[in-house]
Amino acid sequence: MKPSSSTKLVGIFGDPVSHSLSPAMQNAAFEYMGIDAVYLAFHVPARPASALKTAVSSIKALGFMGVNITVPHKEKVIEFLDHVDNEAGDIGAVNTIVNKAGKLTGYNADARGYIESLGQEAGFSPQGKNAVVIGAGGASRAIAFAVLKAGAKRLVIANRTLRRAQTLSRDLKKKFPKPEITAVPLDKNFLRPVAGDSQLIVNASSLGMAGKEELDFPLYALPEGAVVSDIVYKPFDTGLIKKALVRGLVVHRGLGMLVHQGALAFELWTGEKAPLDIMRMAALKALKLHA
Ligand code: ATR
């Protein structure tokens, strides 16, 4: 559908943002569903801090349907919204904003998107299981929350900066008093003993991204049938995923979470069921073009 004077705007605010696969994925969904909207990437710099505030006020001023929010704005953006959905408030991060009649509501589609893709693509539910989450940044916060909400029995958070993992663990304990939640350094001596009875490990750090070093996890210590999940989607197969495949473990790639959170955002903006397969194909095609 060609943009016209009635086309609605949707977009993503981030810094950096030019690598985002969301425009390709969301525009393919609008096209397929015959929705007169266009999704663009907007570079909203981290500094000055006023840039984000101005960008958020433009959602109302320009009548956007809504936007996605990505690094580094997911936490900071909350103060500029009219409402925050309960789950996003608990996580402390927003990745989707919906503009309804000039009122902005923030949601976190990362958490639900993660659990939905884990179920559909790896056939795994964290209910009653032991999980390890690597990383303690914004992405880890949403995933750790999602895994606990889905009923995990034990969660170990491993991070290079131990203090950050301890803060996350303390925050999660307030919301989830029953499961065992511990913070450990990102060190094989700590990871090996917990790997033996963990059914899910999630790389929610930026290790393994194109151009970064790989996560070195003691995969050999995991039990048969364990799921190795990596939220990094570029490259499509990270070093961790490749090693897990060689070891015969179940893998869950980062593209799954990207597509599922995108589908949830699409549904929040349009009220229509998202065309998941179309979105996945568009994201995969864009990933190959960017590679
Ligand atoms: P996001 O919002 O995407 O999670 P972030 O808040 O910058 O981004 O978090 C990135 C995560 O990757 C952090 O857990 C970070 O560890 P630190 O808390 O110690 O910084 C982790 N990370 C990034 N580069 C890393 C590296 N080279 N080695 C180990 N961990 C790394």
mmCIF file of N, CA and C in Angstrom, residues 23-112:
data_model
loop_
_atom_site.group_PDB
_atom_site.id
_atom_site.type_symbol
_atom_site.label_atom_id
_atom_site.label_comp_id
_atom_site.label_asym_id
_atom_site.label_seq_id
_atom_site.Cartn_x
_atom_site.Cartn_y
_atom_site.Cartn_z
ATOM 1 N N PRO A 23 11.399 -2.455 11.212
ATOM 2 C CA PRO A 23 10.695 -1.842 10.079
ATOM 3 C C PRO A 23 10.319 -2.870 9.004
ATOM 4 N N ALA A 24 11.253 -3.742 8.640
ATOM 5 C CA ALA A 24 10.961 -4.755 7.599
ATOM 6 C C ALA A 24 9.826 -5.674 8.067
ATOM 7 N N MET A 25 9.904 -6.080 9.328
ATOM 8 C CA MET A 25 8.939 -7.042 9.882
ATOM 9 C C MET A 25 7.534 -6.422 9.996
ATOM 10 N N GLN A 26 7.449 -5.201 10.540
ATOM 11 C CA GLN A 26 6.138 -4.577 10.761
ATOM 12 C C GLN A 26 5.519 -4.095 9.449
ATOM 13 N N ASN A 27 6.349 -3.559 8.536
ATOM 14 C CA ASN A 27 5.789 -3.093 7.264
ATOM 15 C C ASN A 27 5.250 -4.263 6.446
ATOM 16 N N ALA A 28 5.916 -5.425 6.538
ATOM 17 C CA ALA A 28 5.420 -6.621 5.835
ATOM 18 C C ALA A 28 4.057 -7.016 6.410
ATOM 19 N N ALA A 29 3.921 -6.894 7.735
ATOM 20 C CA ALA A 29 2.648 -7.252 8.386
ATOM 21 C C ALA A 29 1.537 -6.269 7.982
ATOM 22 N N PHE A 30 1.837 -4.972 7.940
ATOM 23 C CA PHE A 30 0.828 -3.971 7.530
ATOM 24 C C PHE A 30 0.386 -4.232 6.092
ATOM 25 N N GLU A 31 1.371 -4.484 5.234
ATOM 26 C CA GLU A 31 1.096 -4.729 3.810
ATOM 27 C C GLU A 31 0.175 -5.961 3.665
ATOM 28 N N TYR A 32 0.549 -7.042 4.331
ATOM 29 C CA TYR A 32 -0.198 -8.302 4.219
ATOM 30 C C TYR A 32 -1.632 -8.135 4.727
ATOM 31 N N MET A 33 -1.783 -7.375 5.803
ATOM 32 C CA MET A 33 -3.105 -7.208 6.423
ATOM 33 C C MET A 33 -3.902 -6.054 5.791
ATOM 34 N N GLY A 34 -3.291 -5.342 4.848
ATOM 35 C CA GLY A 34 -3.986 -4.226 4.197
ATOM 36 C C GLY A 34 -4.240 -3.062 5.146
ATOM 37 N N ILE A 35 -3.321 -2.861 6.080
ATOM 38 C CA ILE A 35 -3.461 -1.748 7.042
ATOM 39 C C ILE A 35 -2.643 -0.555 6.529
ATOM 40 N N ASP A 36 -3.289 0.618 6.481
ATOM 41 C CA ASP A 36 -2.648 1.808 5.915
ATOM 42 C C ASP A 36 -1.756 2.476 6.975
ATOM 43 N N ALA A 37 -0.595 1.877 7.183
ATOM 44 C CA ALA A 37 0.344 2.404 8.184
ATOM 45 C C ALA A 37 1.759 2.154 7.691
ATOM 46 N N VAL A 38 2.680 2.983 8.168
ATOM 47 C CA VAL A 38 4.086 2.790 7.812
ATOM 48 C C VAL A 38 4.935 2.869 9.086
ATOM 49 N N TYR A 39 5.927 1.972 9.159
ATOM 50 C CA TYR A 39 6.772 1.844 10.353
ATOM 51 C C TYR A 39 8.189 2.298 9.996
ATOM 52 N N LEU A 40 8.693 3.288 10.739
ATOM 53 C CA LEU A 40 10.024 3.847 10.449
ATOM 54 C C LEU A 40 10.922 3.792 11.687
ATOM 55 N N ALA A 41 12.233 3.779 11.448
ATOM 56 C CA ALA A 41 13.199 3.803 12.556
ATOM 57 C C ALA A 41 13.642 5.249 12.789
ATOM 58 N N PHE A 42 13.573 5.692 14.044
ATOM 59 C CA PHE A 42 13.971 7.058 14.396
ATOM 60 C C PHE A 42 15.153 7.008 15.356
ATOM 61 N N HIS A 43 16.222 7.684 14.964
ATOM 62 C CA HIS A 43 17.393 7.724 15.842
ATOM 63 C C HIS A 43 17.163 8.785 16.911
ATOM 64 N N VAL A 44 16.875 8.320 18.125
ATOM 65 C CA VAL A 44 16.675 9.237 19.262
ATOM 66 C C VAL A 44 17.896 9.054 20.160
ATOM 67 N N PRO A 45 18.805 10.029 20.173
ATOM 68 C CA PRO A 45 20.059 9.833 20.903
ATOM 69 C C PRO A 45 19.871 9.778 22.417
ATOM 70 N N ALA A 46 20.815 9.098 23.055
ATOM 71 C CA ALA A 46 20.770 8.980 24.510
ATOM 72 C C ALA A 46 20.963 10.353 25.160
ATOM 73 N N ARG A 47 21.758 11.215 24.517
ATOM 74 C CA ARG A 47 22.022 12.560 25.033
ATOM 75 C C ARG A 47 21.779 13.593 23.949
ATOM 76 N N PRO A 48 21.227 14.745 24.275
ATOM 77 C CA PRO A 48 20.772 15.151 25.611
ATOM 78 C C PRO A 48 19.518 14.391 26.034
ATOM 79 N N ALA A 49 19.288 14.325 27.345
ATOM 80 C CA ALA A 49 18.162 13.566 27.893
ATOM 81 C C ALA A 49 16.830 14.107 27.363
ATOM 82 N N SER A 50 16.809 15.409 26.995
ATOM 83 C CA SER A 50 15.567 16.014 26.506
ATOM 84 C C SER A 50 15.126 15.414 25.165
ATOM 85 N N ALA A 51 16.052 14.746 24.452
ATOM 86 C CA ALA A 51 15.716 14.196 23.129
ATOM 87 C C ALA A 51 14.586 13.166 23.236
ATOM 88 N N LEU A 52 14.658 12.315 24.242
ATOM 89 C CA LEU A 52 13.624 11.275 24.391
ATOM 90 C C LEU A 52 12.282 11.909 24.733
ATOM 91 N N LYS A 53 12.312 12.893 25.635
ATOM 92 C CA LYS A 53 11.070 13.559 26.036
ATOM 93 C C LYS A 53 10.393 14.200 24.806
ATOM 94 N N THR A 54 11.197 14.876 23.995
ATOM 95 C CA THR A 54 10.660 15.527 22.791
ATOM 96 C C THR A 54 10.118 14.479 21.825
ATOM 97 N N ALA A 55 10.859 13.388 21.669
ATOM 98 C CA ALA A 55 10.419 12.330 20.746
ATOM 99 C C ALA A 55 9.087 11.741 21.218
ATOM 100 N N VAL A 56 8.952 11.517 22.527
ATOM 101 C CA VAL A 56 7.706 10.927 23.050
ATOM 102 C C VAL A 56 6.543 11.910 22.857
ATOM 103 N N SER A 57 6.800 13.202 23.052
ATOM 104 C CA SER A 57 5.692 14.153 22.865
ATOM 105 C C SER A 57 5.262 14.208 21.398
ATOM 106 N N SER A 58 6.189 13.854 20.481
ATOM 107 C CA SER A 58 5.829 13.847 19.054
ATOM 108 C C SER A 58 4.850 12.716 18.726
ATOM 109 N N ILE A 59 4.801 11.687 19.555
ATOM 110 C CA ILE A 59 3.850 10.575 19.321
ATOM 111 C C ILE A 59 2.431 11.144 19.338
ATOM 112 N N LYS A 60 2.201 12.030 20.310
ATOM 113 C CA LYS A 60 0.874 12.665 20.407
ATOM 114 C C LYS A 60 0.718 13.721 19.317
ATOM 115 N N ALA A 61 1.737 14.562 19.193
ATOM 116 C CA ALA A 61 1.631 15.694 18.262
ATOM 117 C C ALA A 61 1.391 15.235 16.825
ATOM 118 N N LEU A 62 2.039 14.150 16.435
ATOM 119 C CA LEU A 62 1.939 13.688 15.044
ATOM 120 C C LEU A 62 0.924 12.551 14.879
ATOM 121 N N GLY A 63 0.272 12.184 15.970
ATOM 122 C CA GLY A 63 -0.778 11.159 15.902
ATOM 123 C C GLY A 63 -0.287 9.772 15.531
ATOM 124 N N PHE A 64 0.922 9.392 16.008
ATOM 125 C CA PHE A 64 1.404 8.025 15.802
ATOM 126 C C PHE A 64 0.392 7.032 16.390
ATOM 127 N N MET A 65 0.281 5.827 15.782
ATOM 128 C CA MET A 65 -0.500 4.745 16.418
ATOM 129 C C MET A 65 0.235 4.280 17.674
ATOM 130 N N GLY A 66 1.544 4.318 17.580
ATOM 131 C CA GLY A 66 2.364 3.902 18.711
ATOM 132 C C GLY A 66 3.785 3.723 18.244
ATOM 133 N N VAL A 67 4.654 3.325 19.154
ATOM 134 C CA VAL A 67 6.054 3.071 18.789
ATOM 135 C C VAL A 67 6.607 1.922 19.612
ATOM 136 N N ASN A 68 7.725 1.369 19.118
ATOM 137 C CA ASN A 68 8.570 0.492 19.938
ATOM 138 C C ASN A 68 9.682 1.350 20.523
ATOM 139 N N ILE A 69 10.146 0.932 21.687
ATOM 140 C CA ILE A 69 11.259 1.621 22.338
ATOM 141 C C ILE A 69 12.379 0.611 22.505
ATOM 142 N N THR A 70 13.589 0.990 22.075
ATOM 143 C CA THR A 70 14.700 0.057 22.272
ATOM 144 C C THR A 70 15.849 0.751 23.000
ATOM 145 N N VAL A 71 16.965 0.021 23.110
ATOM 146 C CA VAL A 71 18.147 0.490 23.837
ATOM 147 C C VAL A 71 18.503 1.929 23.421
ATOM 148 N N PRO A 72 18.801 2.843 24.311
ATOM 149 C CA PRO A 72 18.918 2.702 25.759
ATOM 150 C C PRO A 72 17.722 3.308 26.513
ATOM 151 N N HIS A 73 16.551 3.357 25.874
ATOM 152 C CA HIS A 73 15.460 4.176 26.425
ATOM 153 C C HIS A 73 14.364 3.419 27.187
ATOM 154 N N LYS A 74 14.455 2.078 27.247
ATOM 155 C CA LYS A 74 13.314 1.290 27.745
ATOM 156 C C LYS A 74 12.901 1.621 29.186
ATOM 157 N N GLU A 75 13.867 2.010 30.009
ATOM 158 C CA GLU A 75 13.537 2.325 31.408
ATOM 159 C C GLU A 75 13.169 3.795 31.567
ATOM 160 N N LYS A 76 13.977 4.630 30.964
ATOM 161 C CA LYS A 76 13.820 6.086 31.093
ATOM 162 C C LYS A 76 12.464 6.574 30.560
ATOM 163 N N VAL A 77 11.946 5.881 29.524
ATOM 164 C CA VAL A 77 10.743 6.371 28.840
ATOM 165 C C VAL A 77 9.506 6.377 29.757
ATOM 166 N N ILE A 78 9.547 5.540 30.802
ATOM 167 C CA ILE A 78 8.367 5.375 31.657
ATOM 168 C C ILE A 78 7.854 6.712 32.208
ATOM 169 N N GLU A 79 8.774 7.582 32.589
ATOM 170 C CA GLU A 79 8.352 8.843 33.224
ATOM 171 C C GLU A 79 7.583 9.776 32.280
ATOM 172 N N PHE A 80 7.649 9.502 30.962
ATOM 173 C CA PHE A 80 6.975 10.389 30.010
ATOM 174 C C PHE A 80 5.605 9.866 29.568
ATOM 175 N N LEU A 81 5.168 8.722 30.148
ATOM 176 C CA LEU A 81 3.917 8.091 29.693
ATOM 177 C C LEU A 81 2.737 8.446 30.599
ATOM 178 N N ASP A 82 1.511 8.283 30.069
ATOM 179 C CA ASP A 82 0.314 8.549 30.879
ATOM 180 C C ASP A 82 -0.038 7.349 31.756
ATOM 181 N N HIS A 83 0.166 6.121 31.191
ATOM 182 C CA HIS A 83 -0.130 4.889 31.940
ATOM 183 C C HIS A 83 0.955 3.872 31.640
ATOM 184 N N VAL A 84 1.168 2.957 32.601
ATOM 185 C CA VAL A 84 2.077 1.827 32.353
ATOM 186 C C VAL A 84 1.346 0.559 32.749
ATOM 187 N N ASP A 85 1.299 -0.391 31.867
ATOM 188 C CA ASP A 85 0.676 -1.676 32.131
ATOM 189 C C ASP A 85 1.384 -2.342 33.331
ATOM 190 N N ASN A 86 0.632 -3.158 34.116
ATOM 191 C CA ASN A 86 1.181 -3.721 35.361
ATOM 192 C C ASN A 86 2.494 -4.470 35.165
ATOM 193 N N GLU A 87 2.520 -5.338 34.138
ATOM 194 C CA GLU A 87 3.716 -6.165 33.931
ATOM 195 C C GLU A 87 4.931 -5.283 33.580
ATOM 196 N N ALA A 88 4.723 -4.303 32.722
ATOM 197 C CA ALA A 88 5.827 -3.410 32.349
ATOM 198 C C ALA A 88 6.301 -2.642 33.585
ATOM 199 N N GLY A 89 5.348 -2.259 34.445
ATOM 200 C CA GLY A 89 5.691 -1.548 35.677
ATOM 201 C C GLY A 89 6.535 -2.437 36.591
ATOM 202 N N ASP A 90 6.138 -3.708 36.710
ATOM 203 C CA ASP A 90 6.898 -4.647 37.552
ATOM 204 C C ASP A 90 8.306 -4.867 37.005
ATOM 205 N N ILE A 91 8.421 -4.976 35.685
ATOM 206 C CA ILE A 91 9.737 -5.208 35.064
ATOM 207 C C ILE A 91 10.570 -3.923 35.136
ATOM 208 N N GLY A 92 9.894 -2.798 35.050
ATOM 209 C CA GLY A 92 10.600 -1.514 35.088
ATOM 210 C C GLY A 92 11.108 -1.112 33.714
ATOM 211 N N ALA A 93 10.498 -1.661 32.663
ATOM 212 C CA ALA A 93 10.926 -1.331 31.298
ATOM 213 C C ALA A 93 9.745 -1.447 30.341
ATOM 214 N N VAL A 94 9.737 -0.547 29.360
ATOM 215 C CA VAL A 94 8.668 -0.505 28.354
ATOM 216 C C VAL A 94 9.302 -0.664 26.976
ATOM 217 N N ASN A 95 8.749 -1.554 26.146
ATOM 218 C CA ASN A 95 9.270 -1.628 24.768
ATOM 219 C C ASN A 95 8.211 -1.306 23.724
ATOM 220 N N THR A 96 6.950 -1.106 24.183
ATOM 221 C CA THR A 96 5.880 -0.788 23.229
ATOM 222 C C THR A 96 4.989 0.295 23.827
ATOM 223 N N ILE A 97 4.721 1.338 23.040
ATOM 224 C CA ILE A 97 3.807 2.404 23.483
ATOM 225 C C ILE A 97 2.616 2.422 22.538
ATOM 226 N N VAL A 98 1.421 2.495 23.117
ATOM 227 C CA VAL A 98 0.205 2.607 22.314
ATOM 228 C C VAL A 98 -0.383 3.992 22.556
ATOM 229 N N ASN A 99 -0.746 4.670 21.462
ATOM 230 C CA ASN A 99 -1.379 5.989 21.549
ATOM 231 C C ASN A 99 -2.877 5.834 21.286
ATOM 232 N N LYS A 100 -3.664 5.927 22.349
ATOM 233 C CA LYS A 100 -5.133 5.834 22.187
ATOM 234 C C LYS A 100 -5.720 7.194 22.540
ATOM 235 N N ALA A 101 -6.240 7.884 21.524
ATOM 236 C CA ALA A 101 -6.868 9.190 21.714
ATOM 237 C C ALA A 101 -5.977 10.140 22.527
ATOM 238 N N GLY A 102 -4.699 10.157 22.190
ATOM 239 C CA GLY A 102 -3.791 11.109 22.827
ATOM 240 C C GLY A 102 -3.297 10.693 24.206
ATOM 241 N N LYS A 103 -3.649 9.470 24.647
ATOM 242 C CA LYS A 103 -3.117 8.959 25.925
ATOM 243 C C LYS A 103 -2.106 7.857 25.609
ATOM 244 N N LEU A 104 -0.914 7.947 26.206
ATOM 245 C CA LEU A 104 0.139 6.976 25.908
ATOM 246 C C LEU A 104 0.245 5.923 27.005
ATOM 247 N N THR A 105 0.115 4.644 26.594
ATOM 248 C CA THR A 105 0.257 3.535 27.549
ATOM 249 C C THR A 105 1.466 2.691 27.165
ATOM 250 N N GLY A 106 2.273 2.334 28.168
ATOM 251 C CA GLY A 106 3.485 1.545 27.934
ATOM 252 C C GLY A 106 3.288 0.084 28.291
ATOM 253 N N TYR A 107 3.807 -0.807 27.436
ATOM 254 C CA TYR A 107 3.742 -2.256 27.660
ATOM 255 C C TYR A 107 5.141 -2.831 27.523
ATOM 256 N N ASN A 108 5.316 -4.062 28.040
ATOM 257 C CA ASN A 108 6.568 -4.782 27.794
ATOM 258 C C ASN A 108 6.242 -6.070 27.053
ATOM 259 N N ALA A 109 6.419 -6.047 25.742
ATOM 260 C CA ALA A 109 6.108 -7.235 24.932
ATOM 261 C C ALA A 109 7.289 -8.209 24.902
ATOM 262 N N ASP A 110 8.449 -7.790 25.440
ATOM 263 C CA ASP A 110 9.625 -8.680 25.436
ATOM 264 C C ASP A 110 9.374 -9.915 26.303
ATOM 265 N N ALA A 111 8.815 -9.683 27.496
ATOM 266 C CA ALA A 111 8.628 -10.785 28.443
ATOM 267 C C ALA A 111 7.668 -11.830 27.877
ATOM 268 N N ARG A 112 6.479 -11.397 27.461
ATOM 269 C CA ARG A 112 5.497 -12.351 26.911
ATOM 270 C C ARG A 112 5.960 -12.938 25.591
#
